[in-house]
Coordinates of C-alpha atoms in Angstrom, one line a residue:
Chain A
M16 CA 168.5 37.5 47.6
T17 CA 169.0 33.9 47.8
E18 CA 167.7 31.3 45.4
H19 CA 165.4 30.0 48.2
T20 CA 163.7 33.4 48.7
V21 CA 163.3 33.6 44.9
S22 CA 161.5 30.5 44.6
S23 CA 159.5 31.1 47.6
Y24 CA 158.0 34.3 45.6
D25 CA 155.8 32.1 43.5
E26 CA 154.9 30.0 46.4
E27 CA 153.6 33.3 48.2
L28 CA 151.5 34.0 45.1
T29 CA 150.3 30.6 44.7
T30 CA 149.3 30.6 48.5
I31 CA 147.5 33.8 48.0
A32 CA 145.5 32.5 44.7
G33 CA 144.6 29.3 46.8
R34 CA 143.1 31.4 49.6
I35 CA 141.0 33.3 47.1
A36 CA 139.8 29.9 45.8
E37 CA 139.1 28.8 49.2
M38 CA 137.0 32.1 49.8
G39 CA 135.3 31.4 46.6
G40 CA 134.2 28.0 47.7
V41 CA 132.9 29.2 51.1
A42 CA 131.0 32.2 49.3
E43 CA 129.3 29.9 46.9
E44 CA 128.3 27.4 49.7
L45 CA 126.7 30.4 52.0
V46 CA 124.6 31.7 49.1
S47 CA 123.5 28.3 48.2
D48 CA 122.6 27.3 52.0
A49 CA 121.0 30.7 52.4
V50 CA 118.7 30.4 49.6
S51 CA 117.8 26.6 50.5
A52 CA 117.1 27.8 54.1
L53 CA 114.7 30.3 52.6
M54 CA 112.9 27.9 50.3
R55 CA 112.7 25.1 52.9
R56 CA 112.2 27.4 55.9
D57 CA 115.1 25.9 57.4
L58 CA 115.9 28.1 60.5
V59 CA 119.1 25.8 61.6
L60 CA 120.4 26.0 58.1
A61 CA 120.1 29.9 58.2
D62 CA 121.8 30.2 61.7
Q63 CA 124.7 28.0 60.5
T64 CA 125.1 30.3 57.3
I65 CA 125.4 33.3 59.4
A66 CA 127.8 31.8 61.8
K67 CA 130.0 30.6 58.8
D68 CA 130.2 33.7 57.3
V69 CA 133.1 34.8 59.8
K70 CA 135.4 32.3 57.8
L71 CA 135.2 34.9 54.9
D72 CA 136.3 37.8 57.2
E73 CA 139.4 35.6 58.5
L74 CA 140.3 34.5 55.0
L75 CA 140.1 38.3 54.0
L76 CA 142.3 39.5 56.9
D77 CA 144.9 36.6 56.0
I78 CA 144.9 37.6 52.4
E79 CA 145.3 41.3 53.1
M80 CA 148.3 40.6 55.6
R81 CA 149.8 38.3 52.9
N82 CA 149.5 40.8 50.4
V83 CA 151.4 43.6 52.6
Q84 CA 154.2 41.3 53.3
V85 CA 154.8 40.3 49.7
I86 CA 154.7 43.8 48.8
A87 CA 157.0 44.7 51.5
R88 CA 159.5 42.1 50.7
R89 CA 159.3 42.2 47.0
Q90 CA 158.3 45.7 45.9
P91 CA 156.4 44.0 42.8
M92 CA 155.8 46.0 39.7
G93 CA 153.7 45.4 36.5
Q94 CA 152.2 41.9 36.2
D95 CA 153.2 40.8 39.7
L96 CA 151.7 44.0 41.4
R97 CA 148.5 43.6 39.3
E98 CA 148.2 40.2 40.5
I99 CA 148.6 41.2 44.2
M100 CA 146.2 44.0 43.8
A101 CA 143.4 41.7 41.9
A102 CA 143.8 39.3 45.0
G103 CA 143.0 42.0 47.4
R104 CA 140.0 43.4 45.3
I105 CA 138.6 40.0 44.7
A106 CA 138.8 38.9 48.1
N107 CA 136.9 42.0 49.2
D108 CA 133.9 41.1 46.7
L109 CA 133.8 37.7 48.0
E110 CA 133.6 38.7 51.6
R111 CA 130.9 41.0 50.4
V112 CA 129.0 37.9 48.6
G113 CA 129.3 36.4 52.2
D114 CA 127.5 39.3 53.5
M115 CA 124.8 39.1 50.8
A116 CA 124.2 35.4 51.8
K117 CA 124.0 36.2 55.7
N118 CA 121.7 39.0 54.8
V119 CA 119.3 36.6 53.2
A120 CA 119.7 34.1 55.9
K121 CA 118.9 36.9 58.6
R122 CA 115.4 37.4 56.7
V123 CA 114.8 33.7 56.9
I124 CA 114.9 33.8 60.7
A125 CA 112.9 37.4 60.5
M126 CA 110.0 35.8 58.6
D127 CA 109.2 33.7 61.6
E128 CA 105.8 32.7 60.1
G129 CA 107.8 31.3 57.3
L130 CA 107.3 31.6 53.5
K131 CA 103.4 31.4 53.3
S132 CA 103.7 30.3 49.7
S133 CA 107.2 29.5 48.2
T134 CA 105.7 30.5 44.9
L135 CA 106.5 33.9 46.0
A136 CA 110.2 33.0 46.1
I137 CA 110.5 30.8 43.1
G138 CA 111.9 33.8 41.3
V139 CA 114.5 34.5 43.8
E140 CA 115.7 31.0 43.8
H141 CA 116.0 30.9 39.8
M142 CA 118.0 34.2 40.0
T143 CA 120.3 32.5 42.6
E144 CA 120.9 29.7 40.2
L145 CA 122.1 32.3 37.7
A146 CA 124.0 34.2 40.1
L147 CA 125.8 31.6 41.5
A148 CA 126.6 30.3 37.9
Q149 CA 128.3 33.5 37.1
L150 CA 130.5 33.2 40.4
K151 CA 131.6 30.0 39.6
A152 CA 132.5 31.0 36.0
V153 CA 134.5 34.0 37.2
L154 CA 136.2 32.0 39.9
D155 CA 137.1 29.4 37.2
A156 CA 138.2 32.2 34.9
Y157 CA 140.7 33.6 37.9
T158 CA 142.1 30.1 38.4
R159 CA 142.8 29.5 34.7
R160 CA 143.8 33.3 34.0
D161 CA 141.2 33.3 31.2
A162 CA 140.6 37.0 30.3
D163 CA 137.9 36.0 27.5
A164 CA 136.0 34.0 30.2
A165 CA 136.0 36.7 32.6
K166 CA 134.7 39.1 29.9
L167 CA 131.7 36.5 29.0
V168 CA 130.8 36.7 32.9
R169 CA 130.7 40.5 32.8
D170 CA 128.5 40.5 29.7
R171 CA 126.1 37.9 31.0
D172 CA 125.4 40.0 34.1
S173 CA 122.3 41.8 32.3
E174 CA 120.5 38.4 32.7
V175 CA 120.6 38.4 36.4
D176 CA 119.5 42.2 36.4
A177 CA 116.7 41.3 33.9
I178 CA 115.4 38.5 36.2
Y179 CA 116.0 40.9 39.1
T180 CA 113.8 43.7 37.6
S181 CA 110.9 41.1 36.7
I182 CA 110.9 39.9 40.6
F183 CA 110.6 43.1 41.9
R184 CA 107.7 44.0 39.7
E185 CA 106.2 40.6 40.3
L186 CA 106.6 41.1 44.3
L187 CA 104.9 44.5 44.1
T188 CA 101.9 42.9 42.3
Y189 CA 101.4 40.2 45.1
M190 CA 101.6 42.9 47.6
M191 CA 98.7 44.9 45.5
E192 CA 96.7 41.8 45.3
D193 CA 96.5 41.1 48.9
P194 CA 97.9 43.4 51.8
R195 CA 98.7 40.1 53.7
N196 CA 101.4 39.4 51.6
I197 CA 103.2 42.8 52.1
T198 CA 105.4 42.2 55.0
Q199 CA 106.8 38.9 53.4
C200 CA 107.2 40.4 50.1
A201 CA 109.1 43.3 51.5
H202 CA 111.6 40.8 52.9
L203 CA 111.7 39.1 49.6
L204 CA 112.3 42.3 47.7
F205 CA 115.5 42.7 50.0
C206 CA 116.4 39.1 49.3
A207 CA 116.1 39.4 45.6
K208 CA 118.1 42.7 45.8
N209 CA 120.9 41.0 47.7
I210 CA 121.0 38.3 45.2
E211 CA 121.3 40.9 42.4
R212 CA 124.1 42.3 44.1
I213 CA 125.9 39.0 44.0
G214 CA 125.8 39.3 40.3
D215 CA 127.4 42.8 40.5
H216 CA 130.1 41.2 42.6
A217 CA 130.7 38.5 40.1
T218 CA 131.3 41.4 37.5
N219 CA 133.5 43.2 39.7
I220 CA 135.8 40.2 40.1
A221 CA 135.4 39.7 36.0
E222 CA 136.9 43.1 35.5
N223 CA 139.7 42.6 38.0
V224 CA 140.5 39.0 36.4
Y225 CA 140.5 40.7 33.0
Y226 CA 143.0 43.6 34.3
M227 CA 145.0 41.2 36.0
V228 CA 145.7 38.7 32.9
T229 CA 145.9 41.5 30.2
G230 CA 146.9 44.7 32.0
D231 CA 143.9 46.6 29.9
R232 CA 140.7 47.7 31.5
L233 CA 137.5 46.4 30.1
T234 CA 136.3 49.1 28.0
D235 CA 132.9 49.3 26.3
D236 CA 131.5 50.0 29.9
R237 CA 128.2 48.1 29.9
P238 CA 125.9 50.2 31.8
R239 CA 124.3 48.3 34.7
M240 CA 120.6 48.7 35.0
D241 CA 118.4 47.5 37.9
E242 CA 114.7 47.9 38.6
T243 CA 115.2 51.8 39.1
G244 CA 115.8 51.7 35.3
V245 CA 118.7 54.1 35.9
A246 CA 121.8 53.3 34.2
D247 CA 124.9 52.9 36.1
K248 CA 128.5 51.8 35.7
E249 CA 128.8 50.6 39.2
N250 CA 125.8 49.5 41.0
A251 CA 127.1 47.3 44.2
Chain B
M15 CA 168.1 56.1 53.7
T16 CA 168.9 59.9 53.6
E17 CA 167.2 62.4 55.6
H18 CA 165.3 63.7 52.8
T19 CA 163.5 60.2 52.3
V20 CA 162.9 60.0 55.9
S21 CA 161.2 63.2 56.3
S22 CA 159.2 62.4 53.1
Y23 CA 157.8 59.4 54.8
D24 CA 155.9 61.6 57.2
E25 CA 154.8 63.7 54.0
E26 CA 153.3 60.4 52.4
L27 CA 151.5 59.4 55.4
T28 CA 150.1 63.2 55.8
T29 CA 149.1 63.1 51.9
I30 CA 147.0 59.7 52.3
A31 CA 145.3 61.0 55.4
G32 CA 144.5 64.4 53.6
R33 CA 143.1 62.3 50.8
I34 CA 140.9 60.3 53.2
A35 CA 139.7 63.6 54.5
E36 CA 138.8 64.7 50.9
M37 CA 136.8 61.3 50.5
G38 CA 135.1 62.0 53.8
G39 CA 133.9 65.4 52.4
V40 CA 132.8 64.2 49.0
A41 CA 131.0 61.3 50.7
E42 CA 129.2 63.7 53.1
E43 CA 128.2 66.0 50.1
L44 CA 126.7 63.1 48.2
V45 CA 124.7 61.8 51.0
S46 CA 123.1 65.0 51.8
D47 CA 122.4 66.0 48.1
A48 CA 121.0 62.5 47.4
V49 CA 118.6 63.0 50.3
S50 CA 117.7 66.6 49.4
A51 CA 117.1 65.5 45.8
L52 CA 114.7 62.8 47.1
M53 CA 112.7 65.6 49.6
R54 CA 112.7 68.1 47.1
R55 CA 111.9 65.9 43.9
D56 CA 115.0 67.4 42.3
L57 CA 116.0 65.4 39.2
V58 CA 119.0 67.4 38.4
L59 CA 120.6 67.3 41.7
A60 CA 119.9 63.5 41.5
D61 CA 121.6 63.3 38.2
Q62 CA 124.5 65.4 39.6
T63 CA 124.8 63.1 42.6
I64 CA 125.3 60.2 40.5
A65 CA 127.9 61.7 38.2
K66 CA 130.1 62.9 41.1
D67 CA 130.3 59.6 42.6
V68 CA 133.1 58.9 40.4
K69 CA 135.6 61.2 42.3
L70 CA 135.4 58.6 45.2
D71 CA 136.3 55.9 43.0
E72 CA 139.4 57.8 41.7
L73 CA 140.3 59.0 45.4
L74 CA 140.0 55.2 46.2
L75 CA 142.4 54.1 43.4
D76 CA 144.6 57.0 44.3
I77 CA 144.8 55.8 48.0
E78 CA 145.3 52.3 47.1
M79 CA 148.4 53.0 44.8
R80 CA 150.0 55.4 47.4
N81 CA 149.6 52.6 50.1
V82 CA 151.3 50.1 47.9
Q83 CA 154.4 52.6 47.1
V84 CA 154.7 53.2 51.0
I85 CA 154.6 49.7 52.0
A86 CA 157.1 48.6 49.0
R87 CA 159.4 51.4 49.6
R88 CA 159.2 51.6 53.8
Q89 CA 158.4 48.2 54.8
P90 CA 156.3 49.9 57.7
M91 CA 155.6 47.8 60.8
G92 CA 153.5 48.2 64.0
Q93 CA 151.9 51.5 64.3
D94 CA 152.8 52.7 60.7
L95 CA 151.5 49.7 59.1
R96 CA 148.4 49.9 61.1
E97 CA 147.9 53.5 59.9
I98 CA 148.3 52.5 56.3
M99 CA 145.9 49.4 56.5
A100 CA 143.3 51.7 58.3
A101 CA 143.5 54.1 55.5
G102 CA 143.0 51.6 53.0
R103 CA 140.0 50.2 54.6
I104 CA 138.4 53.6 55.5
A105 CA 138.7 54.7 52.0
N106 CA 137.0 51.4 51.0
D107 CA 134.0 52.3 53.4
L108 CA 133.8 55.7 52.1
E109 CA 133.7 54.7 48.5
R110 CA 130.8 52.5 49.4
V111 CA 129.0 55.3 51.4
G112 CA 129.1 57.0 48.1
D113 CA 127.5 54.0 46.5
M114 CA 124.7 54.3 48.9
A115 CA 124.0 58.0 48.1
K116 CA 124.0 57.2 44.5
N117 CA 121.5 54.5 44.9
V118 CA 119.2 56.7 46.7
A119 CA 119.8 59.3 43.9
K120 CA 118.9 56.7 41.3
R121 CA 115.6 56.1 43.0
V122 CA 114.6 59.7 42.8
I123 CA 115.0 59.3 39.2
A124 CA 113.0 56.1 39.0
M125 CA 110.0 57.3 41.1
D126 CA 109.3 59.5 38.2
E127 CA 105.9 60.7 39.6
G128 CA 108.0 62.0 42.4
L129 CA 107.1 61.6 46.0
K130 CA 103.3 61.9 46.3
S131 CA 103.6 63.3 49.9
S132 CA 106.7 64.0 51.4
T133 CA 105.2 62.6 54.6
L134 CA 106.4 59.3 53.6
A135 CA 110.3 60.3 53.5
I136 CA 110.4 62.4 56.6
G137 CA 111.6 59.5 58.6
V138 CA 114.4 58.9 55.9
E139 CA 115.3 62.5 56.2
H140 CA 115.7 62.5 59.8
M141 CA 117.7 59.2 59.7
T142 CA 120.0 60.7 57.4
E143 CA 120.7 63.7 59.7
L144 CA 121.8 61.2 62.2
A145 CA 123.9 59.0 59.8
L146 CA 125.7 62.2 58.6
A147 CA 126.3 63.4 62.0
Q148 CA 127.8 59.9 62.6
L149 CA 129.9 60.0 59.5
K150 CA 131.3 63.6 60.2
A151 CA 132.0 62.4 63.9
V152 CA 133.9 59.4 62.7
L153 CA 136.0 61.4 60.2
D154 CA 136.7 64.1 62.9
A155 CA 137.9 61.3 65.2
Y156 CA 140.3 60.1 62.4
T157 CA 141.8 63.3 61.9
R158 CA 142.3 64.0 65.7
R159 CA 143.4 60.4 66.2
D160 CA 140.9 60.2 68.8
A161 CA 140.0 56.6 69.9
D162 CA 137.4 57.4 72.7
A163 CA 135.5 59.6 70.0
A164 CA 135.7 56.8 67.8
K165 CA 134.3 54.1 70.3
L166 CA 131.3 56.8 70.9
V167 CA 130.4 56.9 67.2
R168 CA 130.3 53.0 67.3
D169 CA 128.2 52.8 70.2
R170 CA 125.7 55.5 68.7
D171 CA 124.9 53.5 66.0
S172 CA 122.0 51.8 67.7
E173 CA 120.3 54.9 67.2
V174 CA 120.3 54.8 63.6
D175 CA 119.3 51.1 63.5
A176 CA 116.3 51.9 65.9
I177 CA 115.0 54.7 63.6
Y178 CA 115.4 52.3 60.5
T179 CA 113.5 49.7 62.0
S180 CA 110.5 52.1 63.0
I181 CA 110.6 53.5 59.4
F182 CA 110.5 49.9 58.0
R183 CA 107.5 49.1 60.0
E184 CA 105.8 52.6 59.2
L185 CA 106.2 52.2 55.3
L186 CA 104.7 48.8 55.6
T187 CA 101.9 50.3 57.3
Y188 CA 101.4 52.9 54.5
M189 CA 101.5 50.1 52.1
M190 CA 98.7 48.2 53.8
E191 CA 96.5 51.2 54.0
D192 CA 96.5 52.0 50.5
P193 CA 98.0 49.9 47.7
R194 CA 98.5 53.1 45.6
N195 CA 101.5 53.8 48.0
I196 CA 103.4 50.4 47.4
T197 CA 105.7 51.3 44.6
Q198 CA 106.6 54.4 46.1
C199 CA 107.1 52.8 49.6
A200 CA 109.2 50.0 48.0
H201 CA 111.6 52.4 46.6
L202 CA 111.8 54.2 50.0
L203 CA 112.3 51.1 51.9
F204 CA 115.5 50.8 49.5
C205 CA 116.5 54.2 50.4
A206 CA 116.0 53.7 54.1
K207 CA 118.1 50.7 53.9
N208 CA 120.8 52.6 52.0
I209 CA 121.1 55.3 54.7
E210 CA 121.1 52.6 57.4
R211 CA 124.2 51.0 56.0
I212 CA 125.9 54.5 55.9
G213 CA 125.6 54.1 59.7
D214 CA 127.2 50.7 59.4
H215 CA 129.9 52.1 57.3
A216 CA 130.5 55.0 60.0
T217 CA 130.7 52.1 62.5
N218 CA 133.3 50.2 60.5
I219 CA 135.4 53.5 60.2
A220 CA 135.0 53.9 64.0
E221 CA 136.6 50.3 64.7
N222 CA 139.4 51.0 62.2
V223 CA 140.2 54.4 63.7
Y224 CA 140.2 52.8 67.2
Y225 CA 142.4 50.0 66.2
M226 CA 144.8 52.4 64.4
V227 CA 145.2 54.5 67.3
T228 CA 145.3 52.0 70.2
G229 CA 146.5 48.6 68.4
D230 CA 143.5 47.1 70.1
R231 CA 140.3 45.8 68.8
L232 CA 137.1 47.1 70.1
T233 CA 135.9 44.3 72.0
D234 CA 132.2 44.0 73.7
D235 CA 131.1 43.4 70.2
R236 CA 127.9 45.5 70.1
P237 CA 125.5 43.4 68.1
R238 CA 124.0 45.2 65.2
M239 CA 120.1 44.8 64.8
D240 CA 118.2 45.8 62.0
E241 CA 114.6 45.5 61.2
T242 CA 115.1 41.7 60.8
G243 CA 115.5 41.6 64.5
V244 CA 118.5 39.4 64.0
A245 CA 121.7 40.3 65.8
D246 CA 124.8 40.4 63.8
K247 CA 128.2 41.4 64.3
E248 CA 128.6 42.9 61.0
N249 CA 125.6 43.9 58.9
A250 CA 127.1 46.0 56.2

């Protein structure tokens, strides 16, 4: 192995980490745009969000192929292998975050009458802010290789879950009050669920960052709860 | 490379394919059990389904580690590499099928009064039969390396989507008819969505089998539709 190939090993890992950061930026943007489109009844923005999701699929493929090449060329072990495996898993979660955003954007288009009252969706907007804060925090923890910050993100997911449960109940109440709300609220139920799952993906990423940095699994499995009230260790 | 290591290469690929088949069997069982638990209001079976999902997580990890080892040891290219990448992706989809089953099982427990009338859920049961048939067919196509069979599965997913759309509308009608149906039907909406997504995962697997066998991507991207009526190439 020449000196050149040795030094390019770090470059390869840095490139992969850079692609993850790029995916994170695109995913955040899609989530933010999808929910803006929902609140402002902006069909053009919804369409753009759906179209832009392809970027995440491409980046995921790119990261997968780079991982295979690094594994084949370097036979990494220990910390290096953990890093590559973590990158693959985090890329998968980010691609799914994009799918969640796309699902919300598709419902904006489906609700062709538009939101009758954005009051119904204010809870969803609030939950989105929290889920996005979680996503930003965990991507930051990945970049800084900060296991403690990752653990904090994991522990805070219960806040997203609690808001989701309260939105679920609130939307059912609106449905019961006036049957004309039913179709719209059914779509909003799914939007809320999609945002709640973004929180779950942030948690998955947090667990992968923690393992990548420390080599230990986060124990004390915080049971995830949702509106079903049924505890679950992995709810995505 | 000794003759022994050459022959053990095929063994490694065979072991991985065997693990995929094992995952497929567990995933089918979980889906079938979750929907049986829903129809029969069987809380014990629902609990067992949730507990058994761990098996899929373990098998996914096992397949991921085997893939890494094979890539590191053999530096596979072309067909061999496609096979290993396909196995990894198919394992991911099967793990998510298990998550869908688990979500249904959790709602069985959440609907503590039980289904007031199983009429409401008959559509879900019917859709499940179709989704399970798709899953069985695609796993069979994987085992037999049958690209044509995989393509058929992909083309048939529109049937699952059509049933889902009709269930979505039907459940909204029940909600409008009697507000006392709202909570139950909201849970059933999510159950139906989970089953519809199993169809999407079968489609993903079909596309991976086709690519694994032929080296070509399935073109003529069949747009996936759901109750939002918004076309989408990837809706999982």
